[in-house]
Amino acid sequence: MSVVEEQIQEALALKPSSLDSFWQQVQTRFAYTHIKELRKLRRLSLDDSNSKSQSVIDLKQQLHLEVMELIKQQRLNFMVKGSKLQKKKTKGPLYIRLSRNHKVLHYGNYRDSNSIPSMDSLKEKIRVEEIISLPTGKHLTTGRGGAAKNSFSVETQNNGKLDFSAETLEEMEMWIDGLNILLGKEPTSTQAKSDLENLLSIEMSIRLLDTCQPDFYTPRTSTDTTTSTRL
């Protein structure tokens, strides 16, 4: 199918109410250059999973770094705001927050569910530089010998260890990702991988579309008397 044929077909599919409307669609929404660029995008394949274009590969590598930094910052922001967790061998929930300089974890008893406790009200502290490992649920057990669901530990120097349990798997993964980032590691949770894939796909589509901006023709006006003689 030629470009002109595709222009006409796409414009007619909108069922224009008049010839003026038809030509306006052809010259704006389905301009010749726009159709050509859309064809280029189809060839590139916006998901680029099978693309061999070196320019697309280079762009994806660049965006991978940018998107990963965004994910890391989102995890750290989540930790600064904090959340309610359950600590083993304690009654009632705890609230845990990361200091704004990302150097200290503050935690303590939490009673008021309508507000976020201040750092000063959370009396217990863990210095990030003292954390040495982060065992997760599959490496922990409950008192009955079963796997500890949505649980993780913070092991520190001098054999220190704190066991926490999150309300959801997503919340646990947010904390594990964030703590790994603080330790200089990459976030590797299922949620992090999903976020990376989705955001990377969106960014790739936006960048590729930005490189293919069409030059639209100047649209005709309804007073253009030559319109009706062209079809």
PDB file of C-alpha atoms in Angstrom:
ATOM      1  CA  MET A   1       0.000   0.000   0.000  1.00  0.00           C
ATOM      2  CA  SER A   2       1.339   3.435  -0.944  1.00  0.00           C
ATOM      3  CA  VAL A   3       1.585   6.294   1.528  1.00  0.00           C
ATOM      4  CA  VAL A   4      -1.208   8.176  -0.255  1.00  0.00           C
ATOM      5  CA  GLU A   5      -3.469   5.131  -0.119  1.00  0.00           C
ATOM      6  CA  GLU A   6      -2.781   4.746   3.586  1.00  0.00           C
ATOM      7  CA  GLN A   7      -3.551   8.436   4.147  1.00  0.00           C
ATOM      8  CA  ILE A   8      -6.913   8.088   2.437  1.00  0.00           C
ATOM      9  CA  GLN A   9      -7.750   4.818   4.174  1.00  0.00           C
ATOM     10  CA  GLU A  10      -6.943   6.154   7.646  1.00  0.00           C
ATOM     11  CA  ALA A  11      -8.859   9.392   7.076  1.00  0.00           C
ATOM     12  CA  LEU A  12     -11.933   7.594   5.701  1.00  0.00           C
ATOM     13  CA  ALA A  13     -11.920   5.240   8.694  1.00  0.00           C
ATOM     14  CA  LEU A  14     -12.835   8.244  10.846  1.00  0.00           C
ATOM     15  CA  LYS A  15     -15.988   8.744   8.740  1.00  0.00           C
ATOM     16  CA  PRO A  16     -15.534  12.459   8.054  1.00  0.00           C
ATOM     17  CA  SER A  17     -18.779  14.399   7.821  1.00  0.00           C
ATOM     18  CA  SER A  18     -17.675  16.493   4.846  1.00  0.00           C
ATOM     19  CA  LEU A  19     -14.973  16.868   2.226  1.00  0.00           C
ATOM     20  CA  ASP A  20     -13.475  19.706   4.235  1.00  0.00           C
ATOM     21  CA  SER A  21     -13.242  17.438   7.256  1.00  0.00           C
ATOM     22  CA  PHE A  22     -11.722  14.658   5.147  1.00  0.00           C
ATOM     23  CA  TRP A  23      -8.943  16.862   3.766  1.00  0.00           C
ATOM     24  CA  GLN A  24      -8.249  18.362   7.157  1.00  0.00           C
ATOM     25  CA  GLN A  25      -7.653  14.865   8.561  1.00  0.00           C
ATOM     26  CA  VAL A  26      -5.403  13.949   5.625  1.00  0.00           C
ATOM     27  CA  GLN A  27      -3.300  17.081   5.952  1.00  0.00           C
ATOM     28  CA  THR A  28      -2.989  17.148   9.746  1.00  0.00           C
ATOM     29  CA  ARG A  29      -3.572  13.866  11.525  1.00  0.00           C
ATOM     30  CA  PHE A  30      -2.477  11.726   8.570  1.00  0.00           C
ATOM     31  CA  ALA A  31      -0.024  14.017   6.817  1.00  0.00           C
ATOM     32  CA  TYR A  32       2.308  12.400   4.273  1.00  0.00           C
ATOM     33  CA  THR A  33       5.376  12.804   6.487  1.00  0.00           C
ATOM     34  CA  HIS A  34       3.467  11.520   9.508  1.00  0.00           C
ATOM     35  CA  ILE A  35       2.521   8.290   7.734  1.00  0.00           C
ATOM     36  CA  LYS A  36       6.140   7.794   6.661  1.00  0.00           C
ATOM     37  CA  GLU A  37       7.401   8.262  10.214  1.00  0.00           C
ATOM     38  CA  LEU A  38       4.784   5.877  11.583  1.00  0.00           C
ATOM     39  CA  ARG A  39       6.104   3.278   9.165  1.00  0.00           C
ATOM     40  CA  LYS A  40       9.605   3.869  10.470  1.00  0.00           C
ATOM     41  CA  LEU A  41       8.379   3.326  14.017  1.00  0.00           C
ATOM     42  CA  ARG A  42       6.755   0.061  13.026  1.00  0.00           C
ATOM     43  CA  ARG A  43      10.025  -1.134  11.547  1.00  0.00           C
ATOM     44  CA  LEU A  44      11.950  -0.122  14.641  1.00  0.00           C
ATOM     45  CA  SER A  45       9.404  -1.923  16.838  1.00  0.00           C
ATOM     46  CA  LEU A  46       8.823   0.235  19.864  1.00  0.00           C
ATOM     47  CA  ASP A  47       9.353  -2.577  22.338  1.00  0.00           C
ATOM     48  CA  ASP A  48      12.765  -3.044  20.638  1.00  0.00           C
ATOM     49  CA  SER A  49      13.099  -6.518  22.139  1.00  0.00           C
ATOM     50  CA  ASN A  50      14.100  -7.922  18.777  1.00  0.00           C
ATOM     51  CA  SER A  51      15.611  -4.786  17.323  1.00  0.00           C
ATOM     52  CA  LYS A  52      19.173  -5.021  16.009  1.00  0.00           C
ATOM     53  CA  SER A  53      19.544  -1.293  15.415  1.00  0.00           C
ATOM     54  CA  GLN A  54      22.722  -0.106  17.145  1.00  0.00           C
ATOM     55  CA  SER A  55      21.166   3.294  17.839  1.00  0.00           C
ATOM     56  CA  VAL A  56      18.246   1.646  19.637  1.00  0.00           C
ATOM     57  CA  ILE A  57      20.607  -0.594  21.614  1.00  0.00           C
ATOM     58  CA  ASP A  58      22.695   2.420  22.661  1.00  0.00           C
ATOM     59  CA  LEU A  59      19.575   4.347  23.655  1.00  0.00           C
ATOM     60  CA  LYS A  60      18.310   1.444  25.741  1.00  0.00           C
ATOM     61  CA  GLN A  61      21.627   1.176  27.590  1.00  0.00           C
ATOM     62  CA  GLN A  62      21.563   4.890  28.357  1.00  0.00           C
ATOM     63  CA  LEU A  63      17.958   4.787  29.559  1.00  0.00           C
ATOM     64  CA  HIS A  64      18.643   1.686  31.647  1.00  0.00           C
ATOM     65  CA  LEU A  65      21.017   3.708  33.819  1.00  0.00           C
ATOM     66  CA  GLU A  66      18.599   6.636  34.092  1.00  0.00           C
ATOM     67  CA  VAL A  67      15.617   4.446  34.980  1.00  0.00           C
ATOM     68  CA  MET A  68      17.622   2.465  37.531  1.00  0.00           C
ATOM     69  CA  GLU A  69      18.621   5.701  39.262  1.00  0.00           C
ATOM     70  CA  LEU A  70      14.951   6.684  39.376  1.00  0.00           C
ATOM     71  CA  ILE A  71      14.032   3.350  40.963  1.00  0.00           C
ATOM     72  CA  LYS A  72      16.813   3.695  43.531  1.00  0.00           C
ATOM     73  CA  GLN A  73      15.688   7.184  44.491  1.00  0.00           C
ATOM     74  CA  GLN A  74      12.096   6.006  44.820  1.00  0.00           C
ATOM     75  CA  ARG A  75      13.163   3.241  47.226  1.00  0.00           C
ATOM     76  CA  LEU A  76      15.180   5.644  49.355  1.00  0.00           C
ATOM     77  CA  ASN A  77      12.285   8.126  49.467  1.00  0.00           C
ATOM     78  CA  PHE A  78      10.030   5.291  50.640  1.00  0.00           C
ATOM     79  CA  MET A  79      12.447   4.481  53.462  1.00  0.00           C
ATOM     80  CA  VAL A  80      12.743   8.112  54.550  1.00  0.00           C
ATOM     81  CA  LYS A  81       8.961   8.273  54.881  1.00  0.00           C
ATOM     82  CA  GLY A  82       9.086   4.908  56.616  1.00  0.00           C
ATOM     83  CA  SER A  83       6.463   2.269  57.306  1.00  0.00           C
ATOM     84  CA  LYS A  84       4.963   0.103  60.006  1.00  0.00           C
ATOM     85  CA  LEU A  85       6.684  -3.246  60.565  1.00  0.00           C
ATOM     86  CA  GLN A  86       6.431  -6.032  63.095  1.00  0.00           C
ATOM     87  CA  LYS A  87       9.522  -6.895  65.106  1.00  0.00           C
ATOM     88  CA  LYS A  88      10.036 -10.400  66.446  1.00  0.00           C
ATOM     89  CA  LYS A  89       9.580 -10.851  70.211  1.00  0.00           C
ATOM     90  CA  THR A  90       7.889  -7.472  70.679  1.00  0.00           C
ATOM     91  CA  LYS A  91       4.278  -6.572  71.312  1.00  0.00           C
ATOM     92  CA  GLY A  92       2.610  -4.273  68.842  1.00  0.00           C
ATOM     93  CA  PRO A  93       3.955  -2.748  65.646  1.00  0.00           C
ATOM     94  CA  LEU A  94       7.072  -0.677  65.186  1.00  0.00           C
ATOM     95  CA  TYR A  95       7.675   2.215  62.860  1.00  0.00           C
ATOM     96  CA  ILE A  96      10.990   2.390  61.037  1.00  0.00           C
ATOM     97  CA  ARG A  97      12.417   5.324  59.065  1.00  0.00           C
ATOM     98  CA  LEU A  98      15.644   6.161  57.295  1.00  0.00           C
ATOM     99  CA  SER A  99      17.295   9.454  58.201  1.00  0.00           C
ATOM    100  CA  ARG A 100      17.383  12.105  55.473  1.00  0.00           C
ATOM    101  CA  ASN A 101      21.149  11.767  55.166  1.00  0.00           C
ATOM    102  CA  HIS A 102      20.646   8.009  54.583  1.00  0.00           C
ATOM    103  CA  LYS A 103      23.034   7.051  57.379  1.00  0.00           C
ATOM    104  CA  VAL A 104      20.785   5.856  60.223  1.00  0.00           C
ATOM    105  CA  LEU A 105      17.657   3.708  60.576  1.00  0.00           C
ATOM    106  CA  HIS A 106      15.368   4.948  63.354  1.00  0.00           C
ATOM    107  CA  TYR A 107      12.704   2.654  64.800  1.00  0.00           C
ATOM    108  CA  GLY A 108      10.481   2.378  67.847  1.00  0.00           C
ATOM    109  CA  ASN A 109       7.016   1.585  69.182  1.00  0.00           C
ATOM    110  CA  TYR A 110       4.180   2.917  67.074  1.00  0.00           C
ATOM    111  CA  ARG A 111       0.676   3.585  68.346  1.00  0.00           C
ATOM    112  CA  ASP A 112      -0.863   6.423  66.336  1.00  0.00           C
ATOM    113  CA  SER A 113      -1.893   5.090  62.926  1.00  0.00           C
ATOM    114  CA  ASN A 114      -2.980   8.550  61.742  1.00  0.00           C
ATOM    115  CA  SER A 115       0.436  10.186  61.673  1.00  0.00           C
ATOM    116  CA  ILE A 116       4.060   9.528  60.766  1.00  0.00           C
ATOM    117  CA  PRO A 117       6.249   9.578  63.883  1.00  0.00           C
ATOM    118  CA  SER A 118       9.153  12.010  63.978  1.00  0.00           C
ATOM    119  CA  MET A 119      12.733  10.778  63.962  1.00  0.00           C
ATOM    120  CA  ASP A 120      13.189  11.984  67.546  1.00  0.00           C
ATOM    121  CA  SER A 121      10.275   9.879  68.772  1.00  0.00           C
ATOM    122  CA  LEU A 122      11.876   6.702  67.405  1.00  0.00           C
ATOM    123  CA  LYS A 123      14.445   5.941  70.081  1.00  0.00           C
ATOM    124  CA  GLU A 124      16.171   2.864  68.638  1.00  0.00           C
ATOM    125  CA  LYS A 125      18.841   3.251  65.947  1.00  0.00           C
ATOM    126  CA  ILE A 126      20.840   1.177  63.482  1.00  0.00           C
ATOM    127  CA  ARG A 127      23.747   2.807  61.699  1.00  0.00           C
ATOM    128  CA  VAL A 128      23.787   1.842  58.022  1.00  0.00           C
ATOM    129  CA  GLU A 129      27.563   1.418  58.057  1.00  0.00           C
ATOM    130  CA  GLU A 130      27.165  -1.338  60.674  1.00  0.00           C
ATOM    131  CA  ILE A 131      24.849  -3.507  58.529  1.00  0.00           C
ATOM    132  CA  ILE A 132      26.620  -6.566  57.120  1.00  0.00           C
ATOM    133  CA  SER A 133      23.830  -8.747  55.653  1.00  0.00           C
ATOM    134  CA  LEU A 134      20.079  -8.943  54.996  1.00  0.00           C
ATOM    135  CA  PRO A 135      18.654 -12.477  55.286  1.00  0.00           C
ATOM    136  CA  THR A 136      15.106 -12.693  53.903  1.00  0.00           C
ATOM    137  CA  GLY A 137      12.087 -14.909  54.578  1.00  0.00           C
ATOM    138  CA  LYS A 138      13.467 -18.075  53.013  1.00  0.00           C
ATOM    139  CA  HIS A 139      16.406 -17.926  55.427  1.00  0.00           C
ATOM    140  CA  LEU A 140      14.255 -17.244  58.493  1.00  0.00           C
ATOM    141  CA  THR A 141      11.916 -19.455  60.482  1.00  0.00           C
ATOM    142  CA  THR A 142       8.974 -18.886  62.772  1.00  0.00           C
ATOM    143  CA  GLY A 143       8.725 -20.348  66.241  1.00  0.00           C
ATOM    144  CA  ARG A 144       6.987 -23.369  64.738  1.00  0.00           C
ATOM    145  CA  GLY A 145       9.771 -24.039  62.262  1.00  0.00           C
ATOM    146  CA  GLY A 146       7.930 -22.711  59.212  1.00  0.00           C
ATOM    147  CA  ALA A 147       9.072 -20.059  56.792  1.00  0.00           C
ATOM    148  CA  ALA A 148       8.662 -16.506  58.061  1.00  0.00           C
ATOM    149  CA  LYS A 149       6.363 -14.811  55.549  1.00  0.00           C
ATOM    150  CA  ASN A 150       7.366 -11.340  54.297  1.00  0.00           C
ATOM    151  CA  SER A 151      10.206 -11.258  56.805  1.00  0.00           C
ATOM    152  CA  PHE A 152      13.769 -10.038  56.679  1.00  0.00           C
ATOM    153  CA  SER A 153      16.620  -9.524  59.102  1.00  0.00           C
ATOM    154  CA  VAL A 154      19.146  -6.768  59.529  1.00  0.00           C
ATOM    155  CA  GLU A 155      22.400  -8.283  60.722  1.00  0.00           C
ATOM    156  CA  THR A 156      24.971  -5.885  62.095  1.00  0.00           C
ATOM    157  CA  GLN A 157      28.510  -5.993  63.373  1.00  0.00           C
ATOM    158  CA  ASN A 158      29.206  -7.655  66.735  1.00  0.00           C
ATOM    159  CA  ASN A 159      26.613 -10.374  65.991  1.00  0.00           C
ATOM    160  CA  GLY A 160      23.669  -7.996  66.191  1.00  0.00           C
ATOM    161  CA  LYS A 161      20.451  -9.103  64.509  1.00  0.00           C
ATOM    162  CA  LEU A 162      16.949  -7.657  64.192  1.00  0.00           C
ATOM    163  CA  ASP A 163      14.083  -9.592  62.601  1.00  0.00           C
ATOM    164  CA  PHE A 164      11.289  -7.630  60.915  1.00  0.00           C
ATOM    165  CA  SER A 165       8.048  -8.697  59.263  1.00  0.00           C
ATOM    166  CA  ALA A 166       6.191  -6.581  56.694  1.00  0.00           C
ATOM    167  CA  GLU A 167       2.460  -6.641  56.039  1.00  0.00           C
ATOM    168  CA  THR A 168       2.916  -7.394  52.327  1.00  0.00           C
ATOM    169  CA  LEU A 169       5.510  -8.901  50.019  1.00  0.00           C
ATOM    170  CA  GLU A 170       5.744  -5.611  48.117  1.00  0.00           C
ATOM    171  CA  GLU A 171       6.579  -3.703  51.308  1.00  0.00           C
ATOM    172  CA  MET A 172       9.249  -6.235  52.252  1.00  0.00           C
ATOM    173  CA  GLU A 173      10.819  -5.971  48.799  1.00  0.00           C
ATOM    174  CA  MET A 174      10.857  -2.177  49.029  1.00  0.00           C
ATOM    175  CA  TRP A 175      12.860  -2.392  52.258  1.00  0.00           C
ATOM    176  CA  ILE A 176      15.216  -5.070  50.956  1.00  0.00           C
ATOM    177  CA  ASP A 177      15.828  -3.081  47.763  1.00  0.00           C
ATOM    178  CA  GLY A 178      16.431   0.100  49.730  1.00  0.00           C
ATOM    179  CA  LEU A 179      18.794  -1.516  52.204  1.00  0.00           C
ATOM    180  CA  ASN A 180      20.756  -3.137  49.387  1.00  0.00           C
ATOM    181  CA  ILE A 181      21.057   0.255  47.685  1.00  0.00           C
ATOM    182  CA  LEU A 182      22.443   1.726  50.914  1.00  0.00           C
ATOM    183  CA  LEU A 183      24.999  -1.094  50.962  1.00  0.00           C
ATOM    184  CA  GLY A 184      26.097  -0.259  47.417  1.00  0.00           C
ATOM    185  CA  LYS A 185      24.241  -3.120  45.735  1.00  0.00           C
ATOM    186  CA  GLU A 186      21.642  -3.185  42.975  1.00  0.00           C
ATOM    187  CA  PRO A 187      17.930  -3.738  43.751  1.00  0.00           C
ATOM    188  CA  THR A 188      17.090  -7.263  42.597  1.00  0.00           C
ATOM    189  CA  SER A 189      13.548  -7.880  43.838  1.00  0.00           C
ATOM    190  CA  THR A 190      10.750  -9.030  41.568  1.00  0.00           C
ATOM    191  CA  GLN A 191       9.116  -5.618  41.976  1.00  0.00           C
ATOM    192  CA  ALA A 192      12.320  -3.790  41.027  1.00  0.00           C
ATOM    193  CA  LYS A 193      12.705  -5.889  37.883  1.00  0.00           C
ATOM    194  CA  SER A 194       9.077  -5.229  36.943  1.00  0.00           C
ATOM    195  CA  ASP A 195       9.448  -1.483  37.552  1.00  0.00           C
ATOM    196  CA  LEU A 196      12.608  -1.410  35.449  1.00  0.00           C
ATOM    197  CA  GLU A 197      10.989  -3.249  32.551  1.00  0.00           C
ATOM    198  CA  ASN A 198       7.832  -1.121  32.547  1.00  0.00           C
ATOM    199  CA  LEU A 199       9.562   2.243  32.930  1.00  0.00           C
ATOM    200  CA  LEU A 200      12.201   1.359  30.355  1.00  0.00           C
ATOM    201  CA  SER A 201       9.533   0.390  27.837  1.00  0.00           C
ATOM    202  CA  ILE A 202       7.679   3.678  28.394  1.00  0.00           C
ATOM    203  CA  GLU A 203      10.846   5.766  28.123  1.00  0.00           C
ATOM    204  CA  MET A 204      11.941   3.957  24.958  1.00  0.00           C
ATOM    205  CA  SER A 205       8.591   4.645  23.320  1.00  0.00           C
ATOM    206  CA  ILE A 206       8.690   8.326  24.276  1.00  0.00           C
ATOM    207  CA  ARG A 207      12.260   8.832  23.055  1.00  0.00           C
ATOM    208  CA  LEU A 208      11.638   7.052  19.758  1.00  0.00           C
ATOM    209  CA  LEU A 209       8.496   9.081  19.154  1.00  0.00           C
ATOM    210  CA  ASP A 210      10.420  12.278  19.907  1.00  0.00           C
ATOM    211  CA  THR A 211      12.881  11.425  17.142  1.00  0.00           C
ATOM    212  CA  CYS A 212      10.065  11.002  14.641  1.00  0.00           C
ATOM    213  CA  GLN A 213       8.054  14.201  15.017  1.00  0.00           C
ATOM    214  CA  PRO A 214       6.187  14.775  11.743  1.00  0.00           C
ATOM    215  CA  ASP A 215       6.089  18.053   9.855  1.00  0.00           C
ATOM    216  CA  PHE A 216       2.405  18.710   9.376  1.00  0.00           C
ATOM    217  CA  TYR A 217       1.009  20.500   6.366  1.00  0.00           C
ATOM    218  CA  THR A 218      -0.855  23.719   7.009  1.00  0.00           C
ATOM    219  CA  PRO A 219      -4.509  22.665   7.342  1.00  0.00           C
ATOM    220  CA  ARG A 220      -7.102  23.972   4.940  1.00  0.00           C
ATOM    221  CA  THR A 221      -9.898  26.143   6.207  1.00  0.00           C
ATOM    222  CA  SER A 222     -13.561  25.521   5.609  1.00  0.00           C
ATOM    223  CA  THR A 223     -13.630  28.583   3.356  1.00  0.00           C
ATOM    224  CA  ASP A 224     -11.123  27.115   0.913  1.00  0.00           C
ATOM    225  CA  THR A 225     -13.247  26.765  -2.216  1.00  0.00           C
ATOM    226  CA  THR A 226     -10.729  24.528  -3.953  1.00  0.00           C
ATOM    227  CA  THR A 227     -11.289  21.697  -1.487  1.00  0.00           C
ATOM    228  CA  SER A 228     -14.396  20.281  -3.087  1.00  0.00           C
ATOM    229  CA  THR A 229     -12.791  20.166  -6.518  1.00  0.00           C
ATOM    230  CA  ARG A 230      -9.916  17.927  -5.452  1.00  0.00           C
ATOM    231  CA  LEU A 231     -11.891  14.779  -4.680  1.00  0.00           C
TER     232      LEU A 231
END
